[in-house]
Amino acid sequence: MTAQTLGHLNGPTAPHIAFWYGDTYIGETRGHPDDVDGAKARLARHIRILENVADAARLTGMLENYTEAKVVCGSTVTPVKELTSSAGLLRRLQEAGYSTDRNDDVGIQYVLMVVHDPIRDLVVGLQKLRGPAFLIGKLTFPGGRLEKGETVEEAASRELLEEAGVVVSVDAWKFVCRHESMAILAVKTDDILRAHQCEDEPVFVMNVTRQLEYAARNPAQYSPDFIITLEASLATLG
């Protein structure tokens, strides 16, 4: 009589999908590289069940904005998906209600500016002390309302100078996306260390990597779309 084979117990290890946010390991679950979203959903359920409330909120926020997923099979670990790809970012932007179609700036009343120094990997941040209640006290980016007759780029250059003291030429801005009546523009500059508080709202020069990690761990301290806004802007700037 032939001995029965014990199936997967003696066979290869079932593949798992493991998730990272930057250098931080979030967790893993069984899954296939062709269905990373399914593995992400399973891991989210496990986190909600197994973790305490504080850790669950932190890990869920990081998982929602994970930067890398890897397939783990035995001792082999292989990257399977990068959400910094254009396809991944586009999907996340759409899920958050953003559009990459400028639509001739029809209906745009506000502009938000992401100002990046790629050499030092710094970005200009601003703490909201006025405006909508849900933004008060949150860390976001400089921005403001268009004045009569202004283009979006003209408003961006004016607002950045008024709020943070940084000069950027009108033709240097790149369109990133729009959300209802707000446009998001981004620009590269090596003049970022000049940024300082010029009005009533505090201005900061922030390290990009650290802020993305902090925002994932402490989402309540940041504007709701801080992470996707920053990542989409960096991708646009290249």
PDB file of C-alpha atoms in Angstrom:
ATOM      1  CA  MET A   1       0.000   0.000   0.000  1.00  0.00           C
ATOM      2  CA  THR A   2       1.317   3.413  -0.963  1.00  0.00           C
ATOM      3  CA  ALA A   3       1.758   5.856   1.917  1.00  0.00           C
ATOM      4  CA  GLN A   4      -0.506   8.892   1.758  1.00  0.00           C
ATOM      5  CA  THR A   5       1.162  12.186   0.934  1.00  0.00           C
ATOM      6  CA  LEU A   6       0.389  14.877   3.477  1.00  0.00           C
ATOM      7  CA  GLY A   7      -0.380  17.526   0.890  1.00  0.00           C
ATOM      8  CA  HIS A   8       0.763  21.051   1.751  1.00  0.00           C
ATOM      9  CA  LEU A   9       2.248  19.861   5.048  1.00  0.00           C
ATOM     10  CA  ASN A  10       5.119  18.291   3.110  1.00  0.00           C
ATOM     11  CA  GLY A  11       4.848  20.553   0.092  1.00  0.00           C
ATOM     12  CA  PRO A  12       5.815  24.169  -0.553  1.00  0.00           C
ATOM     13  CA  THR A  13       4.725  26.838   1.897  1.00  0.00           C
ATOM     14  CA  ALA A  14       1.507  28.588   0.883  1.00  0.00           C
ATOM     15  CA  PRO A  15       2.295  32.095  -0.425  1.00  0.00           C
ATOM     16  CA  HIS A  16       1.562  35.105   1.746  1.00  0.00           C
ATOM     17  CA  ILE A  17       1.292  38.764   0.827  1.00  0.00           C
ATOM     18  CA  ALA A  18       3.182  41.029   3.232  1.00  0.00           C
ATOM     19  CA  PHE A  19       2.642  44.784   3.411  1.00  0.00           C
ATOM     20  CA  TRP A  20       5.033  47.623   4.275  1.00  0.00           C
ATOM     21  CA  TYR A  21       4.669  51.330   4.807  1.00  0.00           C
ATOM     22  CA  GLY A  22       8.130  52.682   4.054  1.00  0.00           C
ATOM     23  CA  ASP A  23      10.442  50.652   6.304  1.00  0.00           C
ATOM     24  CA  THR A  24       7.608  49.683   8.656  1.00  0.00           C
ATOM     25  CA  TYR A  25       6.255  46.137   8.387  1.00  0.00           C
ATOM     26  CA  ILE A  26       2.460  46.145   8.747  1.00  0.00           C
ATOM     27  CA  GLY A  27       1.595  42.444   8.551  1.00  0.00           C
ATOM     28  CA  GLU A  28       0.848  39.611   6.148  1.00  0.00           C
ATOM     29  CA  THR A  29      -1.821  37.114   5.200  1.00  0.00           C
ATOM     30  CA  ARG A  30      -2.320  34.318   2.710  1.00  0.00           C
ATOM     31  CA  GLY A  31      -2.802  35.624  -0.786  1.00  0.00           C
ATOM     32  CA  HIS A  32      -1.776  35.612  -4.427  1.00  0.00           C
ATOM     33  CA  PRO A  33       0.239  38.321  -6.223  1.00  0.00           C
ATOM     34  CA  ASP A  34      -2.591  38.665  -8.735  1.00  0.00           C
ATOM     35  CA  ASP A  35      -5.010  39.635  -5.948  1.00  0.00           C
ATOM     36  CA  VAL A  36      -3.117  41.986  -3.663  1.00  0.00           C
ATOM     37  CA  ASP A  37      -6.296  43.946  -2.926  1.00  0.00           C
ATOM     38  CA  GLY A  38      -7.946  40.778  -1.640  1.00  0.00           C
ATOM     39  CA  ALA A  39      -5.006  40.093   0.667  1.00  0.00           C
ATOM     40  CA  LYS A  40      -5.123  43.691   1.847  1.00  0.00           C
ATOM     41  CA  ALA A  41      -8.814  43.335   2.741  1.00  0.00           C
ATOM     42  CA  ARG A  42      -8.157  40.101   4.662  1.00  0.00           C
ATOM     43  CA  LEU A  43      -5.298  41.651   6.598  1.00  0.00           C
ATOM     44  CA  ALA A  44      -7.478  44.659   7.443  1.00  0.00           C
ATOM     45  CA  ARG A  45     -10.086  42.295   8.925  1.00  0.00           C
ATOM     46  CA  HIS A  46      -7.426  40.468  10.938  1.00  0.00           C
ATOM     47  CA  ILE A  47      -6.116  43.771  12.296  1.00  0.00           C
ATOM     48  CA  ARG A  48      -9.586  44.867  13.399  1.00  0.00           C
ATOM     49  CA  ILE A  49     -10.151  41.564  15.197  1.00  0.00           C
ATOM     50  CA  LEU A  50      -6.748  40.968  16.771  1.00  0.00           C
ATOM     51  CA  GLU A  51      -5.356  44.394  17.630  1.00  0.00           C
ATOM     52  CA  ASN A  52      -6.384  46.847  20.328  1.00  0.00           C
ATOM     53  CA  VAL A  53      -8.225  49.957  19.201  1.00  0.00           C
ATOM     54  CA  ALA A  54      -5.200  52.280  19.143  1.00  0.00           C
ATOM     55  CA  ASP A  55      -2.935  49.859  17.281  1.00  0.00           C
ATOM     56  CA  ALA A  56      -5.735  48.865  14.913  1.00  0.00           C
ATOM     57  CA  ALA A  57      -6.303  52.488  13.903  1.00  0.00           C
ATOM     58  CA  ARG A  58      -2.586  53.055  13.349  1.00  0.00           C
ATOM     59  CA  LEU A  59      -2.042  49.850  11.355  1.00  0.00           C
ATOM     60  CA  THR A  60      -5.219  50.313   9.329  1.00  0.00           C
ATOM     61  CA  GLY A  61      -4.109  53.809   8.330  1.00  0.00           C
ATOM     62  CA  MET A  62      -0.719  52.510   7.244  1.00  0.00           C
ATOM     63  CA  LEU A  63      -2.279  49.583   5.376  1.00  0.00           C
ATOM     64  CA  GLU A  64      -4.666  51.874   3.521  1.00  0.00           C
ATOM     65  CA  ASN A  65      -1.664  53.827   2.235  1.00  0.00           C
ATOM     66  CA  TYR A  66       0.884  51.012   2.012  1.00  0.00           C
ATOM     67  CA  THR A  67       3.886  51.675  -0.204  1.00  0.00           C
ATOM     68  CA  GLU A  68       4.924  48.124  -1.019  1.00  0.00           C
ATOM     69  CA  ALA A  69       3.523  44.605  -1.052  1.00  0.00           C
ATOM     70  CA  LYS A  70       5.664  41.478  -1.314  1.00  0.00           C
ATOM     71  CA  VAL A  71       4.915  37.821  -1.930  1.00  0.00           C
ATOM     72  CA  VAL A  72       6.475  35.644   0.764  1.00  0.00           C
ATOM     73  CA  CYS A  73       6.904  31.949   0.005  1.00  0.00           C
ATOM     74  CA  GLY A  74       9.230  30.108   2.354  1.00  0.00           C
ATOM     75  CA  SER A  75      12.525  31.990   2.396  1.00  0.00           C
ATOM     76  CA  THR A  76      11.761  33.780  -0.883  1.00  0.00           C
ATOM     77  CA  VAL A  77      10.521  37.377  -0.685  1.00  0.00           C
ATOM     78  CA  THR A  78       9.669  39.185  -3.926  1.00  0.00           C
ATOM     79  CA  PRO A  79       8.089  42.633  -4.445  1.00  0.00           C
ATOM     80  CA  VAL A  80       4.788  42.282  -6.265  1.00  0.00           C
ATOM     81  CA  LYS A  81       3.234  45.729  -6.374  1.00  0.00           C
ATOM     82  CA  GLU A  82       4.213  49.369  -5.939  1.00  0.00           C
ATOM     83  CA  LEU A  83       1.409  51.817  -5.248  1.00  0.00           C
ATOM     84  CA  THR A  84       3.681  54.656  -6.280  1.00  0.00           C
ATOM     85  CA  SER A  85       3.040  53.524  -9.864  1.00  0.00           C
ATOM     86  CA  SER A  86       0.903  55.797 -11.975  1.00  0.00           C
ATOM     87  CA  ALA A  87      -1.898  53.215 -12.150  1.00  0.00           C
ATOM     88  CA  GLY A  88      -1.996  52.773  -8.389  1.00  0.00           C
ATOM     89  CA  LEU A  89      -1.948  56.494  -7.707  1.00  0.00           C
ATOM     90  CA  LEU A  90      -4.654  57.154 -10.265  1.00  0.00           C
ATOM     91  CA  ARG A  91      -6.913  54.570  -8.638  1.00  0.00           C
ATOM     92  CA  ARG A  92      -6.344  56.036  -5.179  1.00  0.00           C
ATOM     93  CA  LEU A  93      -6.947  59.577  -6.421  1.00  0.00           C
ATOM     94  CA  GLN A  94     -10.225  58.530  -8.012  1.00  0.00           C
ATOM     95  CA  GLU A  95     -11.303  56.728  -4.844  1.00  0.00           C
ATOM     96  CA  ALA A  96     -10.640  59.944  -2.900  1.00  0.00           C
ATOM     97  CA  GLY A  97     -12.757  61.978  -5.324  1.00  0.00           C
ATOM     98  CA  TYR A  98      -9.951  63.610  -7.328  1.00  0.00           C
ATOM     99  CA  SER A  99      -9.661  63.995 -11.087  1.00  0.00           C
ATOM    100  CA  THR A 100      -6.551  64.417 -13.216  1.00  0.00           C
ATOM    101  CA  ASP A 101      -8.646  66.112 -15.909  1.00  0.00           C
ATOM    102  CA  ARG A 102      -8.081  69.837 -15.517  1.00  0.00           C
ATOM    103  CA  ASN A 103     -11.282  70.650 -17.448  1.00  0.00           C
ATOM    104  CA  ASP A 104      -9.986  74.141 -18.310  1.00  0.00           C
ATOM    105  CA  ASP A 105     -10.118  75.045 -14.585  1.00  0.00           C
ATOM    106  CA  VAL A 106     -13.892  75.483 -14.801  1.00  0.00           C
ATOM    107  CA  GLY A 107     -15.286  76.031 -11.296  1.00  0.00           C
ATOM    108  CA  ILE A 108     -11.878  76.276  -9.606  1.00  0.00           C
ATOM    109  CA  GLN A 109     -11.952  78.713  -6.673  1.00  0.00           C
ATOM    110  CA  TYR A 110      -9.091  77.462  -4.500  1.00  0.00           C
ATOM    111  CA  VAL A 111      -5.544  76.238  -5.002  1.00  0.00           C
ATOM    112  CA  LEU A 112      -3.359  74.003  -2.821  1.00  0.00           C
ATOM    113  CA  MET A 113       0.401  73.998  -3.398  1.00  0.00           C
ATOM    114  CA  VAL A 114       2.947  71.232  -2.782  1.00  0.00           C
ATOM    115  CA  VAL A 115       6.442  72.758  -2.836  1.00  0.00           C
ATOM    116  CA  HIS A 116       9.259  70.192  -2.927  1.00  0.00           C
ATOM    117  CA  ASP A 117      13.041  70.310  -2.691  1.00  0.00           C
ATOM    118  CA  PRO A 118      14.123  67.008  -4.318  1.00  0.00           C
ATOM    119  CA  ILE A 119      17.764  67.339  -3.230  1.00  0.00           C
ATOM    120  CA  ARG A 120      16.987  67.647   0.485  1.00  0.00           C
ATOM    121  CA  ASP A 121      13.636  65.796   0.169  1.00  0.00           C
ATOM    122  CA  LEU A 122      11.809  68.605   1.954  1.00  0.00           C
ATOM    123  CA  VAL A 123       8.313  70.010   1.519  1.00  0.00           C
ATOM    124  CA  VAL A 124       6.554  73.121   2.821  1.00  0.00           C
ATOM    125  CA  GLY A 125       3.766  72.423   5.315  1.00  0.00           C
ATOM    126  CA  LEU A 126       1.214  74.663   7.010  1.00  0.00           C
ATOM    127  CA  GLN A 127      -1.000  74.251  10.074  1.00  0.00           C
ATOM    128  CA  LYS A 128      -4.573  75.409   9.514  1.00  0.00           C
ATOM    129  CA  LEU A 129      -5.912  77.875  12.067  1.00  0.00           C
ATOM    130  CA  ARG A 130      -8.804  79.158   9.967  1.00  0.00           C
ATOM    131  CA  GLY A 131     -11.156  77.803   7.342  1.00  0.00           C
ATOM    132  CA  PRO A 132     -13.422  74.729   7.495  1.00  0.00           C
ATOM    133  CA  ALA A 133     -13.812  73.241  10.972  1.00  0.00           C
ATOM    134  CA  PHE A 134     -12.565  69.814   9.892  1.00  0.00           C
ATOM    135  CA  LEU A 135      -9.191  71.346   8.945  1.00  0.00           C
ATOM    136  CA  ILE A 136      -8.565  73.453  12.054  1.00  0.00           C
ATOM    137  CA  GLY A 137      -5.338  72.374  13.748  1.00  0.00           C
ATOM    138  CA  LYS A 138      -4.452  69.956  10.950  1.00  0.00           C
ATOM    139  CA  LEU A 139      -1.170  69.873   9.078  1.00  0.00           C
ATOM    140  CA  THR A 140      -1.599  70.484   5.356  1.00  0.00           C
ATOM    141  CA  PHE A 141       0.023  72.577   2.607  1.00  0.00           C
ATOM    142  CA  PRO A 142      -0.084  76.276   1.704  1.00  0.00           C
ATOM    143  CA  GLY A 143      -3.085  77.354  -0.325  1.00  0.00           C
ATOM    144  CA  GLY A 144      -5.831  79.880  -0.733  1.00  0.00           C
ATOM    145  CA  ARG A 145      -8.572  81.398  -2.805  1.00  0.00           C
ATOM    146  CA  LEU A 146      -8.168  82.740  -6.319  1.00  0.00           C
ATOM    147  CA  GLU A 147      -8.638  86.473  -6.675  1.00  0.00           C
ATOM    148  CA  LYS A 148     -10.703  87.947  -9.487  1.00  0.00           C
ATOM    149  CA  GLY A 149      -8.956  87.582 -12.840  1.00  0.00           C
ATOM    150  CA  GLU A 150      -6.185  85.300 -11.550  1.00  0.00           C
ATOM    151  CA  THR A 151      -5.148  82.047 -13.153  1.00  0.00           C
ATOM    152  CA  VAL A 152      -4.578  79.071 -10.870  1.00  0.00           C
ATOM    153  CA  GLU A 153      -0.810  79.414 -11.296  1.00  0.00           C
ATOM    154  CA  GLU A 154      -0.875  83.134 -10.531  1.00  0.00           C
ATOM    155  CA  ALA A 155      -2.846  82.473  -7.362  1.00  0.00           C
ATOM    156  CA  ALA A 156      -0.404  79.724  -6.358  1.00  0.00           C
ATOM    157  CA  SER A 157       2.636  81.996  -6.698  1.00  0.00           C
ATOM    158  CA  ARG A 158       0.913  84.828  -4.832  1.00  0.00           C
ATOM    159  CA  GLU A 159      -0.371  82.644  -1.986  1.00  0.00           C
ATOM    160  CA  LEU A 160       2.984  80.911  -1.514  1.00  0.00           C
ATOM    161  CA  LEU A 161       4.774  84.249  -1.213  1.00  0.00           C
ATOM    162  CA  GLU A 162       2.130  85.649   1.159  1.00  0.00           C
ATOM    163  CA  GLU A 163       1.974  82.585   3.410  1.00  0.00           C
ATOM    164  CA  ALA A 164       5.516  81.202   3.320  1.00  0.00           C
ATOM    165  CA  GLY A 165       7.772  83.864   1.804  1.00  0.00           C
ATOM    166  CA  VAL A 166       8.940  81.629  -1.056  1.00  0.00           C
ATOM    167  CA  VAL A 167       9.115  82.997  -4.600  1.00  0.00           C
ATOM    168  CA  VAL A 168       8.086  80.655  -7.434  1.00  0.00           C
ATOM    169  CA  SER A 169       7.567  81.804 -11.008  1.00  0.00           C
ATOM    170  CA  VAL A 170       4.094  81.364 -12.435  1.00  0.00           C
ATOM    171  CA  ASP A 171       5.291  79.124 -15.263  1.00  0.00           C
ATOM    172  CA  ALA A 172       7.081  76.691 -12.918  1.00  0.00           C
ATOM    173  CA  TRP A 173       3.931  75.085 -11.495  1.00  0.00           C
ATOM    174  CA  LYS A 174       2.661  71.670 -12.605  1.00  0.00           C
ATOM    175  CA  PHE A 175      -0.982  70.633 -12.396  1.00  0.00           C
ATOM    176  CA  VAL A 176      -1.493  67.515 -10.287  1.00  0.00           C
ATOM    177  CA  CYS A 177      -5.246  67.031  -9.899  1.00  0.00           C
ATOM    178  CA  ARG A 178      -8.453  68.745  -8.856  1.00  0.00           C
ATOM    179  CA  HIS A 179     -11.197  68.069  -6.317  1.00  0.00           C
ATOM    180  CA  GLU A 180     -14.467  69.892  -6.898  1.00  0.00           C
ATOM    181  CA  SER A 181     -13.525  73.606  -6.668  1.00  0.00           C
ATOM    182  CA  MET A 182      -9.884  73.081  -5.630  1.00  0.00           C
ATOM    183  CA  ALA A 183      -6.838  72.574  -7.839  1.00  0.00           C
ATOM    184  CA  ILE A 184      -3.587  71.063  -6.608  1.00  0.00           C
ATOM    185  CA  LEU A 185      -0.335  72.313  -8.112  1.00  0.00           C
ATOM    186  CA  ALA A 186       3.230  71.208  -7.411  1.00  0.00           C
ATOM    187  CA  VAL A 187       6.657  72.689  -7.991  1.00  0.00           C
ATOM    188  CA  LYS A 188      10.331  71.905  -7.418  1.00  0.00           C
ATOM    189  CA  THR A 189      12.563  74.524  -5.824  1.00  0.00           C
ATOM    190  CA  ASP A 190      15.942  74.718  -4.113  1.00  0.00           C
ATOM    191  CA  ASP A 191      14.765  77.822  -2.233  1.00  0.00           C
ATOM    192  CA  ILE A 192      12.632  75.907   0.247  1.00  0.00           C
ATOM    193  CA  LEU A 193      14.716  76.745   3.321  1.00  0.00           C
ATOM    194  CA  ARG A 194      13.485  80.332   3.007  1.00  0.00           C
ATOM    195  CA  ALA A 195       9.976  79.195   3.937  1.00  0.00           C
ATOM    196  CA  HIS A 196       8.708  80.797   7.144  1.00  0.00           C
ATOM    197  CA  GLN A 197       5.479  81.969   8.760  1.00  0.00           C
ATOM    198  CA  CYS A 198       4.342  85.223   7.137  1.00  0.00           C
ATOM    199  CA  GLU A 199       0.706  85.389   8.273  1.00  0.00           C
ATOM    200  CA  ASP A 200      -1.237  83.890  11.181  1.00  0.00           C
ATOM    201  CA  GLU A 201      -0.812  80.208  10.254  1.00  0.00           C
ATOM    202  CA  PRO A 202       2.427  78.383  11.205  1.00  0.00           C
ATOM    203  CA  VAL A 203       4.639  77.252   8.318  1.00  0.00           C
ATOM    204  CA  PHE A 204       7.047  74.311   8.487  1.00  0.00           C
ATOM    205  CA  VAL A 205       9.797  72.823   6.335  1.00  0.00           C
ATOM    206  CA  MET A 206       9.256  69.067   6.617  1.00  0.00           C
ATOM    207  CA  ASN A 207      11.061  65.880   5.631  1.00  0.00           C
ATOM    208  CA  VAL A 208       8.898  64.010   3.129  1.00  0.00           C
ATOM    209  CA  THR A 209       9.626  60.448   4.252  1.00  0.00           C
ATOM    210  CA  ARG A 210       9.065  61.216   7.925  1.00  0.00           C
ATOM    211  CA  GLN A 211       5.832  63.094   7.305  1.00  0.00           C
ATOM    212  CA  LEU A 212       4.385  60.291   5.191  1.00  0.00           C
ATOM    213  CA  GLU A 213       5.152  57.852   7.991  1.00  0.00           C
ATOM    214  CA  TYR A 214       3.801  60.164  10.711  1.00  0.00           C
ATOM    215  CA  ALA A 215       0.630  60.829   8.703  1.00  0.00           C
ATOM    216  CA  ALA A 216      -0.020  57.115   8.332  1.00  0.00           C
ATOM    217  CA  ARG A 217       0.444  56.547  12.060  1.00  0.00           C
ATOM    218  CA  ASN A 218      -1.371  59.678  13.257  1.00  0.00           C
ATOM    219  CA  PRO A 219      -3.956  60.537  10.578  1.00  0.00           C
ATOM    220  CA  ALA A 220      -6.011  62.720  12.940  1.00  0.00           C
ATOM    221  CA  GLN A 221      -3.206  65.296  12.998  1.00  0.00           C
ATOM    222  CA  TYR A 222      -3.218  65.778   9.228  1.00  0.00           C
ATOM    223  CA  SER A 223      -5.670  66.943   6.586  1.00  0.00           C
ATOM    224  CA  PRO A 224      -7.743  63.993   5.309  1.00  0.00           C
ATOM    225  CA  ASP A 225      -5.953  63.677   1.956  1.00  0.00           C
ATOM    226  CA  PHE A 226      -2.447  64.668   3.072  1.00  0.00           C
ATOM    227  CA  ILE A 227      -0.793  61.416   1.974  1.00  0.00           C
ATOM    228  CA  ILE A 228      -2.395  61.008  -1.440  1.00  0.00           C
ATOM    229  CA  THR A 229      -1.961  64.724  -2.179  1.00  0.00           C
ATOM    230  CA  LEU A 230       1.752  64.574  -1.387  1.00  0.00           C
ATOM    231  CA  GLU A 231       2.407  61.288  -3.176  1.00  0.00           C
ATOM    232  CA  ALA A 232       0.529  62.374  -6.308  1.00  0.00           C
ATOM    233  CA  SER A 233       2.417  65.669  -6.358  1.00  0.00           C
ATOM    234  CA  LEU A 234       5.796  63.950  -6.054  1.00  0.00           C
ATOM    235  CA  ALA A 235       4.860  61.550  -8.846  1.00  0.00           C
ATOM    236  CA  THR A 236       3.839  64.468 -11.067  1.00  0.00           C
ATOM    237  CA  LEU A 237       7.121  66.261 -10.418  1.00  0.00           C
ATOM    238  CA  GLY A 238       9.081  63.091 -11.195  1.00  0.00           C
TER     239      GLY A 238
END
